[in-house]
Structures are given as structure tokens and as C-alpha cells.
PDB file of C-alpha atoms and ligand atoms in Angstrom:
ATOM      1  CA  UNK A 329      20.223 -50.899  43.197  1.00  0.00           C
ATOM      2  CA  UNK A 330      22.839 -48.303  41.320  1.00  0.00           C
ATOM      3  CA  UNK A 331      22.771 -48.905  37.717  1.00  0.00           C
ATOM      4  CA  UNK A 332      26.530 -49.444  36.260  1.00  0.00           C
ATOM      5  CA  UNK A 333      25.255 -49.351  32.453  1.00  0.00           C
ATOM      6  CA  UNK A 334      22.969 -46.088  32.061  1.00  0.00           C
ATOM      7  CA  UNK A 335      24.633 -44.414  29.447  1.00  0.00           C
ATOM      8  CA  UNK A 336      25.883 -40.760  29.817  1.00  0.00           C
ATOM      9  CA  UNK A 337      25.100 -40.853  33.502  1.00  0.00           C
ATOM     10  CA  UNK A 338      27.357 -38.905  35.642  1.00  0.00           C
ATOM     11  CA  UNK A 339      29.265 -41.643  38.229  1.00  0.00           C
ATOM     12  CA  UNK A 340      31.717 -41.275  41.121  1.00  0.00           C
ATOM     13  CA  UNK A 341      33.730 -44.077  42.362  1.00  0.00           C
ATOM     14  CA  UNK A 342      36.047 -43.904  45.340  1.00  0.00           C
ATOM     15  CA  UNK A 343      39.367 -45.788  45.233  1.00  0.00           C
ATOM     16  CA  UNK A 344      39.507 -48.500  48.094  1.00  0.00           C
ATOM     17  CA  UNK A 345      43.152 -47.718  47.500  1.00  0.00           C
ATOM     18  CA  UNK A 346      42.953 -44.831  49.511  1.00  0.00           C
ATOM     19  CA  UNK A 347      41.062 -46.172  52.520  1.00  0.00           C
ATOM     20  CA  UNK A 348      42.132 -46.719  55.812  1.00  0.00           C
ATOM     21  CA  UNK A 349      43.045 -50.676  55.586  1.00  0.00           C
ATOM     22  CA  UNK A 350      42.711 -51.251  59.240  1.00  0.00           C
ATOM     23  CA  UNK A 351      38.885 -50.431  58.954  1.00  0.00           C
ATOM     24  CA  UNK A 352      38.322 -52.140  55.421  1.00  0.00           C
ATOM     25  CA  UNK A 353      34.712 -53.041  56.098  1.00  0.00           C
ATOM     26  CA  UNK A 354      33.666 -49.692  57.639  1.00  0.00           C
ATOM     27  CA  UNK A 355      35.066 -47.873  54.712  1.00  0.00           C
ATOM     28  CA  UNK A 356      33.498 -49.647  52.052  1.00  0.00           C
ATOM     29  CA  UNK A 357      30.367 -48.919  53.930  1.00  0.00           C
ATOM     30  CA  UNK A 358      31.457 -45.587  54.066  1.00  0.00           C
ATOM     31  CA  UNK A 359      31.676 -45.232  50.297  1.00  0.00           C
ATOM     32  CA  UNK A 360      28.153 -46.739  49.844  1.00  0.00           C
ATOM     33  CA  UNK A 361      26.437 -44.274  52.805  1.00  0.00           C
ATOM     34  CA  UNK A 362      28.306 -41.413  50.730  1.00  0.00           C
ATOM     35  CA  UNK A 363      26.325 -42.019  47.668  1.00  0.00           C
ATOM     36  CA  UNK A 364      29.003 -43.705  45.371  1.00  0.00           C
ATOM     37  CA  UNK A 365      27.829 -45.251  42.225  1.00  0.00           C
ATOM     38  CA  UNK A 366      30.085 -47.958  42.600  1.00  0.00           C
ATOM     39  CA  UNK A 367      33.531 -48.725  44.647  1.00  0.00           C
ATOM     40  CA  UNK A 368      36.866 -48.948  42.560  1.00  0.00           C
ATOM     41  CA  UNK A 369      39.741 -51.825  43.499  1.00  0.00           C
ATOM     42  CA  UNK A 370      42.973 -51.172  42.365  1.00  0.00           C
ATOM     43  CA  UNK A 371      44.693 -54.963  41.808  1.00  0.00           C
ATOM     44  CA  UNK A 372      48.706 -54.821  41.573  1.00  0.00           C
ATOM     45  CA  UNK A 373      51.058 -57.082  41.150  1.00  0.00           C
ATOM     46  CA  UNK A 374      54.237 -55.298  41.661  1.00  0.00           C
ATOM     47  CA  UNK A 375      55.070 -56.509  37.439  1.00  0.00           C
ATOM     48  CA  UNK A 376      53.129 -54.392  35.663  1.00  0.00           C
ATOM     49  CA  UNK A 377      53.126 -51.797  38.483  1.00  0.00           C
ATOM     50  CA  UNK A 378      55.896 -51.285  40.881  1.00  0.00           C
ATOM     51  CA  UNK A 379      53.466 -51.496  43.789  1.00  0.00           C
ATOM     52  CA  UNK A 380      51.552 -54.412  45.447  1.00  0.00           C
ATOM     53  CA  UNK A 381      47.904 -53.543  46.671  1.00  0.00           C
ATOM     54  CA  UNK A 382      45.365 -56.118  47.368  1.00  0.00           C
ATOM     55  CA  UNK A 383      43.563 -59.401  46.242  1.00  0.00           C
ATOM     56  CA  UNK A 384      40.399 -61.369  45.783  1.00  0.00           C
ATOM     57  CA  UNK A 385      39.897 -61.075  49.374  1.00  0.00           C
ATOM     58  CA  UNK A 386      39.057 -57.600  49.256  1.00  0.00           C
ATOM     59  CA  UNK A 387      36.667 -57.855  46.362  1.00  0.00           C
ATOM     60  CA  UNK A 388      34.946 -60.932  48.179  1.00  0.00           C
ATOM     61  CA  UNK A 389      34.606 -58.455  51.540  1.00  0.00           C
ATOM     62  CA  UNK A 390      33.247 -55.668  49.215  1.00  0.00           C
ATOM     63  CA  UNK A 391      30.852 -58.130  48.022  1.00  0.00           C
ATOM     64  CA  UNK A 392      29.614 -59.305  51.472  1.00  0.00           C
ATOM     65  CA  UNK A 393      29.454 -55.766  53.538  1.00  0.00           C
ATOM     66  CA  UNK A 394      28.243 -54.020  50.585  1.00  0.00           C
ATOM     67  CA  UNK A 395      26.274 -56.199  48.265  1.00  0.00           C
ATOM     68  CA  UNK A 396      24.514 -53.663  46.376  1.00  0.00           C
ATOM     69  CA  UNK A 397      27.335 -51.156  45.708  1.00  0.00           C
ATOM     70  CA  UNK A 398      28.849 -52.744  42.120  1.00  0.00           C
ATOM     71  CA  UNK A 399      32.660 -53.351  42.294  1.00  0.00           C
ATOM     72  CA  UNK A 400      34.669 -52.260  39.592  1.00  0.00           C
ATOM     73  CA  UNK A 401      37.922 -53.920  39.832  1.00  0.00           C
ATOM     74  CA  UNK A 402      40.798 -52.366  37.917  1.00  0.00           C
ATOM     75  CA  UNK A 403      43.636 -55.405  36.890  1.00  0.00           C
ATOM     76  CA  UNK A 404      47.048 -54.038  36.850  1.00  0.00           C
ATOM     77  CA  UNK A 405      48.511 -57.025  36.200  1.00  0.00           C
ATOM     78  CA  UNK A 406      50.926 -58.345  33.750  1.00  0.00           C
ATOM     79  CA  UNK A 407      48.759 -61.428  33.209  1.00  0.00           C
ATOM     80  CA  UNK A 408      45.300 -60.433  33.795  1.00  0.00           C
ATOM     81  CA  UNK A 409      44.075 -63.293  32.196  1.00  0.00           C
ATOM     82  CA  UNK A 410      44.958 -65.561  34.485  1.00  0.00           C
ATOM     83  CA  UNK A 411      42.941 -64.290  37.538  1.00  0.00           C
ATOM     84  CA  UNK A 412      39.749 -63.106  35.698  1.00  0.00           C
ATOM     85  CA  UNK A 413      37.677 -66.284  37.102  1.00  0.00           C
ATOM     86  CA  UNK A 414      39.469 -65.332  40.842  1.00  0.00           C
ATOM     87  CA  UNK A 415      37.829 -61.824  40.596  1.00  0.00           C
ATOM     88  CA  UNK A 416      34.771 -62.509  38.960  1.00  0.00           C
ATOM     89  CA  UNK A 417      33.993 -65.367  41.651  1.00  0.00           C
ATOM     90  CA  UNK A 418      34.698 -62.857  44.467  1.00  0.00           C
ATOM     91  CA  UNK A 419      32.349 -60.330  42.983  1.00  0.00           C
ATOM     92  CA  UNK A 420      33.376 -58.200  40.766  1.00  0.00           C
ATOM     93  CA  UNK A 421      30.729 -56.303  38.348  1.00  0.00           C
ATOM     94  CA  UNK A 422      33.179 -54.846  36.067  1.00  0.00           C
ATOM     95  CA  UNK A 423      36.687 -56.145  35.893  1.00  0.00           C
ATOM     96  CA  UNK A 424      39.306 -53.775  33.457  1.00  0.00           C
ATOM     97  CA  UNK A 425      41.773 -55.208  31.845  1.00  0.00           C
ATOM     98  CA  UNK A 426      44.721 -53.093  30.271  1.00  0.00           C
ATOM     99  CA  UNK A 427      45.603 -52.631  26.780  1.00  0.00           C
ATOM    100  CA  UNK A 428      49.129 -52.872  27.769  1.00  0.00           C
ATOM    101  CA  UNK A 429      49.414 -56.016  29.220  1.00  0.00           C
ATOM    102  CA  UNK A 430      51.421 -59.328  28.467  1.00  0.00           C
ATOM    103  CA  UNK A 431      47.824 -61.090  26.874  1.00  0.00           C
ATOM    104  CA  UNK A 432      45.391 -61.315  24.162  1.00  0.00           C
ATOM    105  CA  UNK A 433      43.385 -58.487  25.294  1.00  0.00           C
ATOM    106  CA  UNK A 434      40.309 -59.280  22.945  1.00  0.00           C
ATOM    107  CA  UNK A 435      40.794 -62.961  24.729  1.00  0.00           C
ATOM    108  CA  UNK A 436      40.558 -61.867  28.152  1.00  0.00           C
ATOM    109  CA  UNK A 437      37.527 -59.179  27.176  1.00  0.00           C
ATOM    110  CA  UNK A 438      35.400 -62.003  25.616  1.00  0.00           C
ATOM    111  CA  UNK A 439      36.184 -63.956  28.731  1.00  0.00           C
ATOM    112  CA  UNK A 440      35.050 -61.533  31.197  1.00  0.00           C
ATOM    113  CA  UNK A 441      31.682 -61.236  29.465  1.00  0.00           C
ATOM    114  CA  UNK A 442      31.736 -65.108  29.355  1.00  0.00           C
ATOM    115  CA  UNK A 443      31.599 -64.635  33.233  1.00  0.00           C
ATOM    116  CA  UNK A 444      28.901 -62.579  33.708  1.00  0.00           C
ATOM    117  CA  UNK A 445      30.483 -59.378  34.329  1.00  0.00           C
ATOM    118  CA  UNK A 446      30.828 -55.990  32.346  1.00  0.00           C
ATOM    119  CA  UNK A 447      34.283 -55.647  30.238  1.00  0.00           C
ATOM    120  CA  UNK A 448      36.333 -52.686  30.694  1.00  0.00           C
ATOM    121  CA  UNK A 449      39.105 -51.566  28.790  1.00  0.00           C
ATOM    122  CA  UNK A 450      42.247 -49.400  30.362  1.00  0.00           C
ATOM    123  CA  UNK A 451      44.673 -47.405  28.589  1.00  0.00           C
ATOM    124  CA  UNK A 452      47.594 -45.885  30.075  1.00  0.00           C
ATOM    125  CA  UNK A 453      48.148 -41.829  30.032  1.00  0.00           C
ATOM    126  CA  UNK A 454      49.884 -41.914  26.705  1.00  0.00           C
ATOM    127  CA  UNK A 455      48.522 -45.008  24.960  1.00  0.00           C
ATOM    128  CA  UNK A 456      46.563 -43.798  21.673  1.00  0.00           C
ATOM    129  CA  UNK A 457      42.587 -43.810  21.300  1.00  0.00           C
ATOM    130  CA  UNK A 458      43.380 -46.517  18.422  1.00  0.00           C
ATOM    131  CA  UNK A 459      44.486 -48.923  21.086  1.00  0.00           C
ATOM    132  CA  UNK A 460      40.843 -48.940  22.266  1.00  0.00           C
ATOM    133  CA  UNK A 461      39.078 -48.593  19.282  1.00  0.00           C
ATOM    134  CA  UNK A 462      40.273 -51.829  17.650  1.00  0.00           C
ATOM    135  CA  UNK A 463      38.565 -53.842  20.793  1.00  0.00           C
ATOM    136  CA  UNK A 464      35.049 -51.148  20.774  1.00  0.00           C
ATOM    137  CA  UNK A 465      32.424 -54.395  20.061  1.00  0.00           C
ATOM    138  CA  UNK A 466      34.365 -56.096  23.467  1.00  0.00           C
ATOM    139  CA  UNK A 467      33.854 -53.626  25.864  1.00  0.00           C
ATOM    140  CA  UNK A 468      31.430 -52.160  27.966  1.00  0.00           C
ATOM    141  CA  UNK A 469      33.549 -49.203  29.439  1.00  0.00           C
ATOM    142  CA  UNK A 470      36.820 -47.524  28.767  1.00  0.00           C
ATOM    143  CA  UNK A 471      38.744 -46.333  31.358  1.00  0.00           C
ATOM    144  CA  UNK A 472      41.533 -43.748  30.576  1.00  0.00           C
ATOM    145  CA  UNK A 473      44.576 -43.170  33.164  1.00  0.00           C
ATOM    146  CA  UNK A 474      45.293 -39.532  34.179  1.00  0.00           C
ATOM    147  CA  UNK A 475      48.143 -40.838  36.237  1.00  0.00           C
ATOM    148  CA  UNK A 476      50.526 -43.668  35.369  1.00  0.00           C
ATOM    149  CA  UNK A 477      49.538 -46.899  37.272  1.00  0.00           C
ATOM    150  CA  UNK A 478      51.044 -48.003  40.687  1.00  0.00           C
ATOM    151  CA  UNK A 479      50.118 -45.123  43.165  1.00  0.00           C
ATOM    152  CA  UNK A 480      47.163 -43.079  44.236  1.00  0.00           C
ATOM    153  CA  UNK A 481      48.111 -39.153  45.365  1.00  0.00           C
ATOM    154  CA  UNK A 482      50.019 -38.433  41.946  1.00  0.00           C
ATOM    155  CA  UNK A 483      48.803 -35.461  39.779  1.00  0.00           C
ATOM    156  CA  UNK A 484      46.485 -35.288  36.811  1.00  0.00           C
ATOM    157  CA  UNK A 485      48.018 -35.521  33.305  1.00  0.00           C
ATOM    158  CA  UNK A 486      46.409 -33.233  30.939  1.00  0.00           C
ATOM    159  CA  UNK A 487      48.394 -35.406  28.363  1.00  0.00           C
ATOM    160  CA  UNK A 488      45.314 -37.883  27.922  1.00  0.00           C
ATOM    161  CA  UNK A 489      42.603 -35.456  27.400  1.00  0.00           C
ATOM    162  CA  UNK A 490      42.279 -35.445  23.476  1.00  0.00           C
ATOM    163  CA  UNK A 491      42.506 -39.101  23.923  1.00  0.00           C
ATOM    164  CA  UNK A 492      39.231 -38.918  25.956  1.00  0.00           C
ATOM    165  CA  UNK A 493      37.903 -36.853  23.297  1.00  0.00           C
ATOM    166  CA  UNK A 494      38.763 -38.914  20.461  1.00  0.00           C
ATOM    167  CA  UNK A 495      37.234 -41.611  22.292  1.00  0.00           C
ATOM    168  CA  UNK A 496      33.864 -39.501  23.069  1.00  0.00           C
ATOM    169  CA  UNK A 497      33.412 -38.847  19.421  1.00  0.00           C
ATOM    170  CA  UNK A 498      33.681 -42.484  18.293  1.00  0.00           C
ATOM    171  CA  UNK A 499      31.690 -43.782  20.867  1.00  0.00           C
ATOM    172  CA  UNK A 500      29.160 -41.260  22.016  1.00  0.00           C
ATOM    173  CA  UNK A 501      27.045 -43.483  24.423  1.00  0.00           C
ATOM    174  CA  UNK A 502      30.161 -45.567  26.143  1.00  0.00           C
ATOM    175  CA  UNK A 503      30.528 -45.260  29.572  1.00  0.00           C
ATOM    176  CA  UNK A 504      34.463 -43.396  29.406  1.00  0.00           C
ATOM    177  CA  UNK A 505      36.174 -43.367  33.250  1.00  0.00           C
ATOM    178  CA  UNK A 506      39.112 -41.630  34.244  1.00  0.00           C
ATOM    179  CA  UNK A 507      41.196 -42.515  37.119  1.00  0.00           C
ATOM    180  CA  UNK A 508      44.085 -40.478  38.994  1.00  0.00           C
ATOM    181  CA  UNK A 509      44.472 -37.259  40.227  1.00  0.00           C
ATOM    182  CA  UNK A 510      40.579 -36.839  39.970  1.00  0.00           C
ATOM    183  CA  UNK A 511      39.443 -34.060  42.378  1.00  0.00           C
ATOM    184  CA  UNK A 512      37.378 -31.169  42.614  1.00  0.00           C
ATOM    185  CA  UNK A 513      40.157 -29.044  40.611  1.00  0.00           C
ATOM    186  CA  UNK A 514      40.400 -31.462  37.682  1.00  0.00           C
ATOM    187  CA  UNK A 515      36.891 -33.314  37.346  1.00  0.00           C
ATOM    188  CA  UNK A 516      35.525 -30.448  35.268  1.00  0.00           C
ATOM    189  CA  UNK A 517      38.837 -30.867  32.845  1.00  0.00           C
ATOM    190  CA  UNK A 518      37.910 -34.767  32.134  1.00  0.00           C
ATOM    191  CA  UNK A 519      33.840 -33.920  32.022  1.00  0.00           C
ATOM    192  CA  UNK A 520      34.532 -31.282  29.203  1.00  0.00           C
ATOM    193  CA  UNK A 521      36.690 -33.773  27.359  1.00  0.00           C
ATOM    194  CA  UNK A 522      33.747 -35.793  27.612  1.00  0.00           C
ATOM    195  CA  UNK A 523      34.616 -38.362  30.576  1.00  0.00           C
ATOM    196  CA  UNK A 524      31.308 -39.735  32.291  1.00  0.00           C
ATOM    197  CA  UNK A 525      32.931 -42.004  35.216  1.00  0.00           C
ATOM    198  CA  UNK A 526      35.297 -40.857  37.801  1.00  0.00           C
ATOM    199  CA  UNK A 527      37.465 -42.576  40.016  1.00  0.00           C
ATOM    200  CA  UNK A 528      38.617 -40.825  43.108  1.00  0.00           C
ATOM    201  CA  UNK A 529      41.368 -42.038  45.906  1.00  0.00           C
ATOM    202  CA  UNK A 530      42.772 -39.835  47.850  1.00  0.00           C
ATOM    203  CA  UNK A 531      40.199 -36.845  46.998  1.00  0.00           C
ATOM    204  CA  UNK A 532      37.196 -39.120  48.572  1.00  0.00           C
ATOM    205  CA  UNK A 533      38.923 -41.121  51.413  1.00  0.00           C
ATOM    206  CA  UNK A 534      41.042 -38.081  52.379  1.00  0.00           C
ATOM    207  CA  UNK A 535      37.670 -35.545  52.519  1.00  0.00           C
ATOM    208  CA  UNK A 536      36.275 -34.842  55.942  1.00  0.00           C
ATOM    209  CA  UNK A 537      33.047 -35.266  54.199  1.00  0.00           C
ATOM    210  CA  UNK A 538      32.871 -38.146  51.387  1.00  0.00           C
ATOM    211  CA  UNK A 539      29.247 -37.234  50.783  1.00  0.00           C
ATOM    212  CA  UNK A 540      29.568 -33.561  50.212  1.00  0.00           C
ATOM    213  CA  UNK A 541      32.501 -34.353  47.877  1.00  0.00           C
ATOM    214  CA  UNK A 542      30.895 -37.179  45.913  1.00  0.00           C
ATOM    215  CA  UNK A 543      28.166 -34.458  45.566  1.00  0.00           C
ATOM    216  CA  UNK A 544      30.594 -32.004  44.495  1.00  0.00           C
ATOM    217  CA  UNK A 545      32.152 -33.687  42.184  1.00  0.00           C
ATOM    218  CA  UNK A 546      29.158 -34.829  40.483  1.00  0.00           C
ATOM    219  CA  UNK A 547      27.745 -31.438  40.049  1.00  0.00           C
ATOM    220  CA  UNK A 548      31.347 -30.057  38.881  1.00  0.00           C
ATOM    221  CA  UNK A 549      31.168 -33.249  36.343  1.00  0.00           C
ATOM    222  CA  UNK A 550      27.870 -32.396  35.282  1.00  0.00           C
ATOM    223  CA  UNK A 551      28.337 -28.604  34.705  1.00  0.00           C
ATOM    224  CA  UNK A 552      31.174 -29.123  32.428  1.00  0.00           C
ATOM    225  CA  UNK A 553      29.756 -31.925  30.688  1.00  0.00           C
ATOM    226  CA  UNK A 554      26.874 -29.774  29.109  1.00  0.00           C
TER     227      UNK A 554
HETATM  228  C1  DX5 B 405      46.692 -45.824  40.527  1.00  0.00           C
HETATM  229  C2  DX5 B 405      45.126 -46.131  40.659  1.00  0.00           C
HETATM  230  C3  DX5 B 405      43.696 -45.418  40.969  1.00  0.00           C
HETATM  231  C4  DX5 B 405      44.243 -44.298  42.364  1.00  0.00           C
HETATM  232  C5  DX5 B 405      43.817 -43.438  42.409  1.00  0.00           C
HETATM  233  O1  DX5 B 405      47.369 -46.506  39.859  1.00  0.00           O
HETATM  234  O2  DX5 B 405      44.786 -46.851  39.426  1.00  0.00           O
HETATM  235  O3  DX5 B 405      42.770 -45.814  41.027  1.00  0.00           O
HETATM  236  O4  DX5 B 405      43.645 -45.015  43.597  1.00  0.00           O
HETATM  237  O5  DX5 B 405      44.257 -42.543  43.437  1.00  0.00           O
HETATM  238  P1  DX5 B 405      43.789 -41.086  43.301  1.00  0.00           P
HETATM  239  O6  DX5 B 405      42.857 -40.571  43.279  1.00  0.00           O
HETATM  240  O7  DX5 B 405      44.871 -40.763  44.554  1.00  0.00           O
HETATM  241  O8  DX5 B 405      45.080 -40.338  42.176  1.00  0.00           O
HETATM  242 ZN1   ZN B 406      42.451 -47.880  39.443  1.00  0.00          ZN
END
């Protein structure tokens, strides 16, 4: 069983958003067989972000077809607090809530833990580190977006790198994840700023050999983190 909690271990998470939706079960198993540490599932409501993706049934499918692969659920929702139970029931192991969503973020993070899931807090690319630091005791990981959320296949932004560095300095043992535009060309930038968990959609589901690409991202991140 993969471990989501080891401090400072490099973790690679394929994002199901970039998968072939005609073969979702196979695409989930493909990530597991390729050595993914967890699966990243992007939930979009068409309000917090200008796009709609999938909901609890996709998480439940992952729970069913790859029970040993942890499920990291990234909620891009105006009102994440209304859906926490649904995603916990569907088998989320981590639930990530945006600091910019329209809810009592601290209460939502507490509720995620009460539901037995790891609690993640997400910052948009230009949100300050302080927006996460104020919730530090309530979080098991922080995700810093390196694109504006809503779509896969966008270009990696460098503006959040100082935020990642500030968070790493403030919380040396906390998993810090990046999401958006992560590939063999950008993973080292994020790792040298202090990130240790990497979400990649198009770079992994678009690779001819996902296992080799995961191994490459892991090696590049590991070298840059030293
Ligand atoms: C964007 C999502 C990402 C997305 C990343 O809103 O949060 O998880 O799937 O896709 P890539 O890796 O293609 O930028
Ligand atoms: Zn995401």
C-alpha cells in the first residue's frame, strides 16, 4: 500500500482529467500499474472554475478498480463544504479545498478530518503563502497551483515558486504539492523551490510509456530537491 504521509518523499500523481473517458477503469489501473503514488481527481463545478468535469462516481470507480491507489480529490467548487461527505463516501483518501472558495475554510478542513480523510488546502497561483499558513494546524498537505485551475494542458507558471519556498521554510515536513503544467521540463523548478508532490495530467496520460515518465519525473524531482 502506498503511503501518503511519509515526510519529504517524492510523490507523483497522475491527474485523471487527462485520461481517455471511454476507458476510465483501464486508465485508473494504468496509473496504478505505472507506479503512481496516488490518483489525482479534479472536481469542477462550472462556477469556481469555468469548466465542469466529473463527480463522486469517478472517485467511487477509482476506489473500486484500484483500492490500493490513494485518491486525492481536488475540489474546485464554490461551495466545497456541501459535498465533503459525498466524496468521503466515494472513497477519497485526501480532500483538497481551495482557500479562495466561498466557505468557512477552517470548518471545511476540520470536517474533512472528521470524515477520516487527509485534509489538503489549495492556493491559486497568486494567492499569498499567508492564506495557507493561517490554517497550518488543520492541514495534512498544501497544494500550490502552477496554473489557473479549470483546464489541463496549460503552461506552468513560475510566479508561485516563491510561495512554495516560503511554505517549505515555514513547514519543513509538510507535503507540498504542485499542480498544473508539470512535466519533465518543469518538475525540477518546483522541486528546487521545495515541492515534493507533483500532479501531472497531460504529461503522464499523454506519455507513450507512463511508467517511464513517472520514473523520470521522480528522478528529476529527487535530484533537484537535494
Ligand atoms: C487544473 C487541474 C489539474 C490538471 C493538470 O485545473 O487542477 O490537476 O489536470 O493538468 P496538466 O498536468 O495537463 O497541466
Ligand atoms: Zn488538480
